């Protein structure tokens, strides 16, 4: 493990990770459709020397559009193209589905972005599992094994297309009139049971050769795909033990694929609501997302084996309730939720701690976030984190100006970019073409 951690920043819908973040004071309500807002947020993360931006994607929306914006960007590639022109060092990682996107399209888009960004691009290669997404593409969702079989073929094909333009093929000699060495640019003529392409891809290498491969997922099929292809894994874990087990599993998968386990990075999710005090941070979370708490209270009750009445949100759990509470063995968040409840907070405040959010949540001073990150990193549970602030406007700056200096003072995070490409930032092996 490196002596210093990797940190990425989630770049989502222009507002933040909290329901209601689009209504936060000072937030421009049209940021969802503003590429200027995305650029501003990216520049704030780059000011903190963060290694990469991460854009998840889900080309569907089934949420409460009446009251909340979709969770994702208008288009991840176009967003990062805009960001690439206004940043110089930070990595640019976007999700692209292997299930519904043809390999040639994926290869072309991501390599073009890699050339545009001078070698700062990463592809989060994932399968799609939502029936709503399948419906948008006019298809039916296939089985998990079939989706992953297609994913293996797709990633191999994409990498072959990336390497189909030889590394030294571009001559561009104006005096002789020789543009390229045609012998180094050849069709790949690859095909399998699910995908195929003739090639070649007509895009030369970037400064890092080709994009870095990321993966997000945790199933047995996911482990096999990441172990074979991924340089980095986007993780979700709620405890040190869980994160360490996931990291070890991906490292073992890389070994089974004949790779050095140190060549794969595990980066866990972390959500932040930073303020001078925990009370200040809780109040902001209640202001922005409190309308969801009556529904969330019943879910919290199921996590703890209790019936919680949503009309009593401003009361703490009684001694009888705390005695009867039993964390759900199937939900890794429930132990932390009970621990917060036992501190005497009201049910509203317990929910405001983010105990049922989809990543650990730091609510309070920057030092609390730094302590959490240090504990997990030094325990060998992660190689770093990808961070989701509650509100991007102000929240990214709070992380950069509050958490980053603490980690730097402790020797846990770099002071400056050591290289110019995403491969440099992650310290992963050079690669051009297939592995």
Coordinates of C-alpha atoms in Angstrom, one line a residue:
X1 CA 0.0 0.0 0.0
X2 CA 1.1 3.5 -0.8
X3 CA 2.0 5.8 2.1
X4 CA -0.4 8.4 0.7
X5 CA -4.0 8.0 -0.2
X6 CA -5.9 8.7 -3.4
X7 CA -8.9 11.1 -3.3
X8 CA -11.5 11.5 -6.0
X9 CA -14.5 13.8 -6.0
X10 CA -18.0 12.9 -7.1
X11 CA -19.3 15.2 -9.8
X12 CA -23.0 14.6 -10.1
X13 CA -26.1 16.6 -11.1
X14 CA -24.7 20.1 -10.3
X15 CA -26.1 20.4 -6.8
X16 CA -24.9 17.8 -4.3
X17 CA -25.7 14.4 -2.9
X18 CA -28.5 15.5 -0.5
X19 CA -32.2 15.5 -1.6
X20 CA -33.0 19.2 -1.6
X21 CA -29.4 20.4 -2.3
X22 CA -30.7 22.2 -5.3
X23 CA -32.6 24.5 -3.0
X24 CA -29.7 25.3 -0.7
X25 CA -29.0 29.0 -0.1
X26 CA -26.6 30.4 -2.7
X27 CA -27.1 27.5 -5.1
X28 CA -28.0 28.5 -8.7
X29 CA -31.2 26.5 -9.3
X30 CA -30.3 25.9 -13.0
X31 CA -27.0 24.2 -12.2
X32 CA -28.4 20.9 -13.5
X33 CA -28.1 22.2 -17.0
X34 CA -25.1 24.4 -16.4
X35 CA -21.7 23.2 -17.7
X36 CA -20.2 26.3 -16.2
X37 CA -21.2 25.0 -12.8
X38 CA -19.6 21.6 -13.4
X39 CA -16.4 23.3 -14.5
X40 CA -16.4 25.5 -11.4
X41 CA -16.8 22.4 -9.1
X42 CA -14.1 20.6 -11.0
X43 CA -11.7 23.5 -10.6
X44 CA -12.3 23.6 -6.9
X45 CA -11.4 19.9 -6.6
X46 CA -8.3 20.4 -8.8
X47 CA -7.2 23.3 -6.5
X48 CA -7.1 20.7 -3.7
X49 CA -4.9 18.4 -5.8
X50 CA -7.5 15.6 -5.9
X51 CA -6.5 12.8 -8.2
X52 CA -9.8 12.5 -10.1
X53 CA -13.4 13.4 -10.6
X54 CA -15.9 10.6 -10.8
X55 CA -19.1 10.7 -12.8
X56 CA -21.5 7.8 -12.2
X57 CA -24.2 7.4 -14.9
X58 CA -27.6 5.8 -15.1
X59 CA -29.4 6.7 -18.4
X60 CA -32.8 6.6 -16.8
X61 CA -34.9 8.5 -14.2
X62 CA -37.6 6.9 -12.1
X63 CA -37.4 9.3 -9.1
X64 CA -39.5 12.2 -7.8
X65 CA -39.0 14.6 -10.7
X66 CA -41.7 16.8 -9.4
X67 CA -39.5 17.7 -6.4
X68 CA -36.0 16.6 -7.1
X69 CA -33.6 16.7 -10.1
X70 CA -32.2 13.5 -11.6
X71 CA -29.1 12.2 -9.9
X72 CA -26.8 12.2 -12.9
X73 CA -25.2 14.6 -15.5
X74 CA -26.9 15.4 -18.8
X75 CA -24.2 13.3 -20.5
X76 CA -21.0 12.2 -18.8
X77 CA -18.7 12.5 -21.8
X78 CA -19.9 15.9 -22.9
X79 CA -19.6 17.1 -19.3
X80 CA -16.0 15.9 -19.0
X81 CA -15.2 17.4 -22.4
X82 CA -16.2 20.8 -21.0
X83 CA -14.3 20.2 -17.8
X84 CA -11.2 19.0 -19.7
X85 CA -10.9 22.3 -21.5
X86 CA -10.9 24.3 -18.2
X87 CA -8.7 22.1 -16.0
X88 CA -5.1 20.9 -16.5
X89 CA -4.3 18.1 -14.0
X90 CA -7.2 16.4 -12.3
X91 CA -8.3 13.0 -13.7
X92 CA -11.6 12.6 -15.4
X93 CA -13.5 9.3 -14.8
X94 CA -16.9 8.6 -16.3
X95 CA -19.2 5.5 -16.3
X96 CA -20.0 3.8 -19.6
X97 CA -22.2 0.7 -19.7
X98 CA -20.9 -2.4 -21.4
X99 CA -24.5 -3.7 -21.6
X100 CA -26.1 -1.2 -23.9
X101 CA -23.2 0.6 -25.6
X102 CA -21.3 -0.9 -28.5
X103 CA -17.6 -1.3 -28.0
X104 CA -16.6 0.9 -30.9
X105 CA -18.6 3.7 -29.5
X106 CA -17.1 3.3 -26.0
X107 CA -13.6 3.1 -27.5
X108 CA -14.0 6.1 -29.6
X109 CA -15.6 8.4 -27.0
X110 CA -13.2 7.6 -24.2
X111 CA -10.0 7.7 -26.2
X112 CA -11.1 11.0 -27.8
X113 CA -11.6 12.4 -24.4
X114 CA -8.3 11.0 -23.3
X115 CA -6.6 12.8 -26.2
X116 CA -8.5 16.0 -25.5
X117 CA -7.5 15.9 -21.8
X118 CA -3.9 15.0 -22.5
X119 CA -4.1 11.6 -20.8
X120 CA -6.4 12.3 -17.8
X121 CA -9.3 10.0 -18.7
X122 CA -10.7 6.9 -17.0
X123 CA -13.5 4.6 -18.0
X124 CA -15.7 3.1 -15.3
X125 CA -16.7 -0.1 -17.1
X126 CA -19.9 -1.5 -15.6
X127 CA -22.8 -3.6 -16.5
X128 CA -26.4 -2.3 -16.3
X129 CA -28.9 -4.0 -14.1
X130 CA -32.0 -1.8 -14.2
X131 CA -35.1 -2.7 -16.2
X132 CA -35.8 1.0 -16.6
X133 CA -32.5 1.5 -18.4
X134 CA -33.1 -1.6 -20.6
X135 CA -36.5 -0.1 -21.5
X136 CA -34.9 3.1 -22.6
X137 CA -32.8 1.2 -25.1
X138 CA -35.7 -0.9 -26.2
X139 CA -34.3 -4.1 -24.9
X140 CA -34.9 -6.7 -22.2
X141 CA -32.5 -7.2 -19.4
X142 CA -30.4 -10.3 -19.8
X143 CA -29.1 -12.5 -16.9
X144 CA -26.2 -11.5 -14.8
X145 CA -23.8 -14.1 -16.2
X146 CA -24.7 -13.1 -19.7
X147 CA -24.2 -9.4 -19.0
X148 CA -20.8 -10.1 -17.5
X149 CA -19.9 -12.3 -20.5
X150 CA -20.7 -9.4 -22.7
X151 CA -18.7 -7.1 -20.4
X152 CA -15.6 -9.3 -20.7
X153 CA -15.8 -9.2 -24.5
X154 CA -16.5 -5.5 -24.5
X155 CA -13.6 -4.4 -22.4
X156 CA -11.2 -6.7 -24.3
X157 CA -12.5 -5.3 -27.6
X158 CA -12.3 -1.7 -26.5
X159 CA -8.7 -2.1 -25.4
X160 CA -7.9 -3.8 -28.7
X161 CA -9.4 -0.9 -30.5
X162 CA -7.4 1.6 -28.4
X163 CA -4.2 -0.2 -29.4
X164 CA -5.2 -0.5 -33.1
X165 CA -3.4 2.8 -33.9
X166 CA 0.2 2.0 -33.2
X167 CA 2.0 4.1 -30.5
X168 CA 4.5 5.5 -33.1
X169 CA 2.2 5.4 -36.1
X170 CA 1.5 9.1 -36.3
X171 CA 4.3 10.6 -38.3
X172 CA 2.6 13.9 -39.4
X173 CA 5.6 15.0 -41.5
X174 CA 4.6 18.0 -43.6
X175 CA 7.8 18.1 -45.6
X176 CA 7.5 14.5 -46.9
X177 CA 3.7 14.4 -46.9
X178 CA 3.6 11.3 -44.8
X179 CA 0.8 11.5 -42.3
X180 CA 1.0 8.1 -40.7
X181 CA 2.7 4.7 -40.9
X182 CA -0.2 2.6 -42.3
X183 CA 1.5 -0.6 -41.2
X184 CA 0.9 0.3 -37.6
X185 CA -2.8 1.1 -38.1
X186 CA -4.7 -2.1 -38.8
X187 CA -8.1 -3.7 -38.3
X188 CA -8.5 -5.9 -35.3
X189 CA -11.3 -8.2 -36.7
X190 CA -12.3 -9.4 -33.2
X191 CA -15.6 -10.9 -32.3
X192 CA -17.2 -13.1 -29.7
X193 CA -20.7 -14.4 -28.7
X194 CA -21.9 -10.9 -27.9
X195 CA -19.9 -8.1 -29.6
X196 CA -17.5 -7.6 -32.5
X197 CA -15.6 -4.9 -34.4
X198 CA -13.5 -4.7 -37.5
X199 CA -11.5 -1.6 -36.5
X200 CA -9.2 0.1 -36.5
X201 CA -10.0 3.0 -34.3
X202 CA -8.6 6.1 -36.0
X203 CA -7.4 7.9 -32.8
X204 CA -3.7 8.1 -31.8
X205 CA -2.5 7.6 -28.2
X206 CA -2.7 10.2 -25.5
X207 CA 0.1 11.1 -23.2
X208 CA -0.9 8.1 -21.0
X209 CA -1.5 5.9 -24.0
X210 CA -5.1 5.0 -23.3
X211 CA -7.7 5.5 -20.6
X212 CA -7.4 3.9 -17.2
X213 CA -10.0 1.2 -16.5
X214 CA -12.2 1.5 -13.4
X215 CA -15.0 -0.8 -12.2
X216 CA -17.8 -0.5 -9.6
X217 CA -19.5 -3.6 -8.2
X218 CA -19.0 -6.4 -5.7
X219 CA -20.5 -9.6 -6.9
X220 CA -18.5 -12.7 -7.9
X221 CA -18.9 -11.8 -11.5
X222 CA -17.8 -8.2 -10.7
X223 CA -14.7 -9.5 -9.0
X224 CA -13.7 -11.5 -12.0
X225 CA -14.1 -8.6 -14.4
X226 CA -12.2 -6.2 -12.1
X227 CA -9.5 -8.7 -11.4
X228 CA -8.9 -9.2 -15.1
X229 CA -9.1 -5.6 -16.3
X230 CA -9.5 -2.9 -13.7
X231 CA -6.7 -0.5 -12.4
X232 CA -9.1 0.9 -9.8
X233 CA -12.3 -0.1 -8.1
X234 CA -15.1 2.3 -7.0
X235 CA -16.3 0.8 -3.7
X236 CA -19.1 1.1 -1.2
X237 CA -18.4 -0.1 2.3
X238 CA -19.8 0.9 5.7
X239 CA -17.1 -0.5 8.1
X240 CA -13.4 -1.0 8.1
X241 CA -13.8 -4.7 8.2
X242 CA -16.2 -4.7 5.1
X243 CA -13.8 -2.4 3.2
X244 CA -10.8 -4.5 4.0
X245 CA -12.6 -7.6 2.9
X246 CA -13.6 -6.0 -0.4
X247 CA -10.2 -4.7 -1.1
X248 CA -8.6 -8.1 -0.4
X249 CA -11.2 -9.8 -2.6
X250 CA -10.3 -7.6 -5.5
X251 CA -6.6 -8.0 -4.9
X252 CA -7.0 -11.8 -4.9
X253 CA -9.1 -11.6 -8.1
X254 CA -6.2 -9.7 -9.7
X255 CA -3.8 -12.5 -8.6
X256 CA -6.1 -15.1 -10.1
X257 CA -5.9 -13.2 -13.4
X258 CA -2.1 -13.4 -13.3
X259 CA -1.7 -9.8 -12.3
X260 CA 0.2 -8.0 -9.5
X261 CA -2.4 -7.3 -6.7
X262 CA -0.7 -4.0 -6.0
X263 CA -1.7 -2.9 -9.5
X264 CA -5.4 -2.5 -8.5
X265 CA -6.6 0.4 -6.3
X266 CA -9.7 0.2 -4.0
X267 CA -11.4 3.6 -3.4
X268 CA -14.3 3.7 -1.0
X269 CA -17.2 6.2 -1.0
X270 CA -17.5 8.9 1.7
X271 CA -20.2 11.5 2.0
X272 CA -19.5 14.8 3.8
X273 CA -21.5 17.6 5.5
X274 CA -18.8 19.8 6.9
X275 CA -19.4 22.6 9.3
X276 CA -17.7 24.2 12.4
X277 CA -19.9 22.0 14.7
X278 CA -22.0 18.8 14.3
X279 CA -25.1 20.8 15.2
X280 CA -24.5 23.2 12.4
X281 CA -24.1 20.4 9.9
X282 CA -27.1 18.5 11.2
X283 CA -29.3 21.6 10.9
X284 CA -28.2 22.1 7.2
X285 CA -29.0 18.5 6.4
X286 CA -32.4 18.8 8.1
X287 CA -33.1 22.0 6.2
X288 CA -32.3 20.4 2.8
X289 CA -33.6 16.9 3.2
X290 CA -35.9 16.9 6.3
X291 CA -39.0 16.5 4.2
X292 CA -37.9 12.9 3.5
X293 CA -37.5 12.0 7.1
X294 CA -41.1 10.8 7.8
X295 CA -40.6 8.1 5.2
X296 CA -37.1 7.3 6.3
X297 CA -38.1 6.9 9.9
X298 CA -40.0 3.7 9.1
X299 CA -36.9 2.4 7.2
X300 CA -34.7 3.2 10.2
X301 CA -37.2 1.3 12.4
X302 CA -36.9 -1.8 10.3
X303 CA -33.1 -1.5 10.5
X304 CA -33.3 -1.6 14.3
X305 CA -36.2 -4.0 14.7
X306 CA -38.5 -1.3 16.0
X307 CA -41.7 0.5 15.0
X308 CA -40.9 4.2 14.8
X309 CA -43.8 6.7 14.7
X310 CA -43.0 9.5 12.3
X311 CA -45.0 11.9 14.4
X312 CA -42.3 11.6 17.1
X313 CA -39.3 12.6 15.1
X314 CA -38.3 15.2 17.7
X315 CA -37.9 12.7 20.5
X316 CA -35.0 10.4 21.2
X317 CA -35.5 6.7 21.4
X318 CA -36.8 5.7 24.8
X319 CA -34.8 3.5 27.2
X320 CA -37.2 0.6 26.3
X321 CA -36.7 1.1 22.6
X322 CA -33.0 1.2 23.0
X323 CA -33.0 -2.0 25.0
X324 CA -35.2 -3.8 22.4
X325 CA -33.3 -2.5 19.4
X326 CA -31.5 -5.2 17.4
X327 CA -29.3 -4.1 14.4
X328 CA -30.3 -5.9 11.2
X329 CA -27.7 -8.5 10.4
X330 CA -28.4 -7.9 6.7
X331 CA -27.7 -4.2 6.8
X332 CA -24.1 -3.1 7.6
X333 CA -25.4 0.5 8.4
X334 CA -27.6 -0.6 11.3
X335 CA -24.9 -0.9 14.0
X336 CA -23.8 2.6 13.4
X337 CA -27.4 3.8 13.4
X338 CA -28.0 2.3 16.8
X339 CA -24.7 3.8 18.1
X340 CA -25.8 7.3 17.1
X341 CA -29.3 6.7 18.6
X342 CA -27.7 5.7 21.9
X343 CA -25.9 9.1 22.0
X344 CA -29.3 10.6 22.8
X345 CA -30.1 12.3 19.6
X346 CA -33.7 12.8 18.4
X347 CA -34.9 10.5 15.6
X348 CA -34.8 13.5 13.3
X349 CA -31.1 14.1 14.2
X350 CA -30.3 10.4 13.9
X351 CA -31.6 10.5 10.4
X352 CA -29.8 13.7 9.7
X353 CA -26.5 11.9 10.5
X354 CA -27.1 10.0 7.3
X355 CA -27.3 6.6 8.9
X356 CA -29.3 5.2 6.0
X357 CA -27.4 6.9 3.2
X358 CA -25.5 4.8 0.7
X359 CA -22.0 5.6 2.1
X360 CA -20.6 6.5 5.5
X361 CA -21.4 10.2 6.2
X362 CA -19.2 12.6 8.1
X363 CA -21.3 15.3 9.8
X364 CA -19.3 18.0 11.5
X365 CA -15.8 19.5 11.5
X366 CA -13.2 18.8 8.9
X367 CA -11.1 17.0 11.4
X368 CA -13.8 14.3 11.8
X369 CA -13.5 13.6 8.1
X370 CA -9.7 13.5 8.2
X371 CA -9.8 11.2 11.2
X372 CA -12.2 8.8 9.5
X373 CA -10.1 8.7 6.3
X374 CA -6.8 8.2 8.3
X375 CA -8.3 5.3 10.3
X376 CA -9.5 3.4 7.3
X377 CA -6.4 4.1 5.3
X378 CA -4.0 3.1 8.0
X379 CA -6.0 -0.1 8.7
X380 CA -5.3 -1.3 5.2
X381 CA -9.0 -1.1 4.3
X382 CA -8.7 1.3 1.3
X383 CA -6.2 2.9 -1.0
X384 CA -8.3 6.1 -0.9
X385 CA -11.8 7.6 -1.1
X386 CA -14.2 9.2 -3.5
X387 CA -16.0 12.0 -1.8
X388 CA -19.6 13.2 -2.2
X389 CA -20.3 16.6 -0.5
X390 CA -23.8 17.4 0.6
X391 CA -23.8 20.6 -1.5
X392 CA -21.2 21.1 -4.2
X393 CA -21.2 24.9 -3.9
X394 CA -19.3 25.4 -0.7
X395 CA -19.0 21.7 0.1
X396 CA -16.1 21.0 -2.2
X397 CA -14.3 24.1 -1.0
X398 CA -14.9 23.1 2.6
X399 CA -13.3 19.7 1.9
X400 CA -10.4 21.2 0.0
X401 CA -9.7 24.0 2.5
X402 CA -10.5 22.0 5.6
X403 CA -9.8 18.3 5.2
X404 CA -7.0 18.3 2.6
X405 CA -4.6 20.5 4.7
X406 CA -5.1 18.2 7.7
X407 CA -4.3 15.1 5.7
X408 CA -1.3 16.9 4.1
X409 CA 0.0 17.9 7.5
X410 CA -0.3 14.3 8.6
X411 CA 1.7 13.1 5.6
X412 CA -1.3 11.2 4.2
X413 CA -2.0 13.2 1.1
X414 CA 0.4 14.7 -1.5
X415 CA 1.2 18.4 -1.6
X416 CA 1.3 18.6 -5.4
X417 CA 0.5 16.6 -8.5
X418 CA 3.6 14.4 -9.2
X419 CA 2.6 13.8 -12.8
X420 CA 0.3 15.0 -15.5
X421 CA -1.8 11.9 -16.3
X422 CA -4.3 9.8 -14.5
X423 CA -2.0 6.9 -14.6
X424 CA 0.6 9.1 -12.9
X425 CA -1.9 10.1 -10.2
X426 CA -3.0 6.5 -9.4
X427 CA 0.5 5.0 -9.9
X428 CA -0.8 2.2 -12.1
X429 CA 1.2 0.4 -14.8
X430 CA 1.5 1.7 -18.4
X431 CA -0.7 -0.1 -20.9
X432 CA -1.5 0.3 -24.6
X433 CA -3.8 -2.1 -26.2
X434 CA -4.8 -5.3 -24.4
X435 CA -3.3 -6.4 -21.1

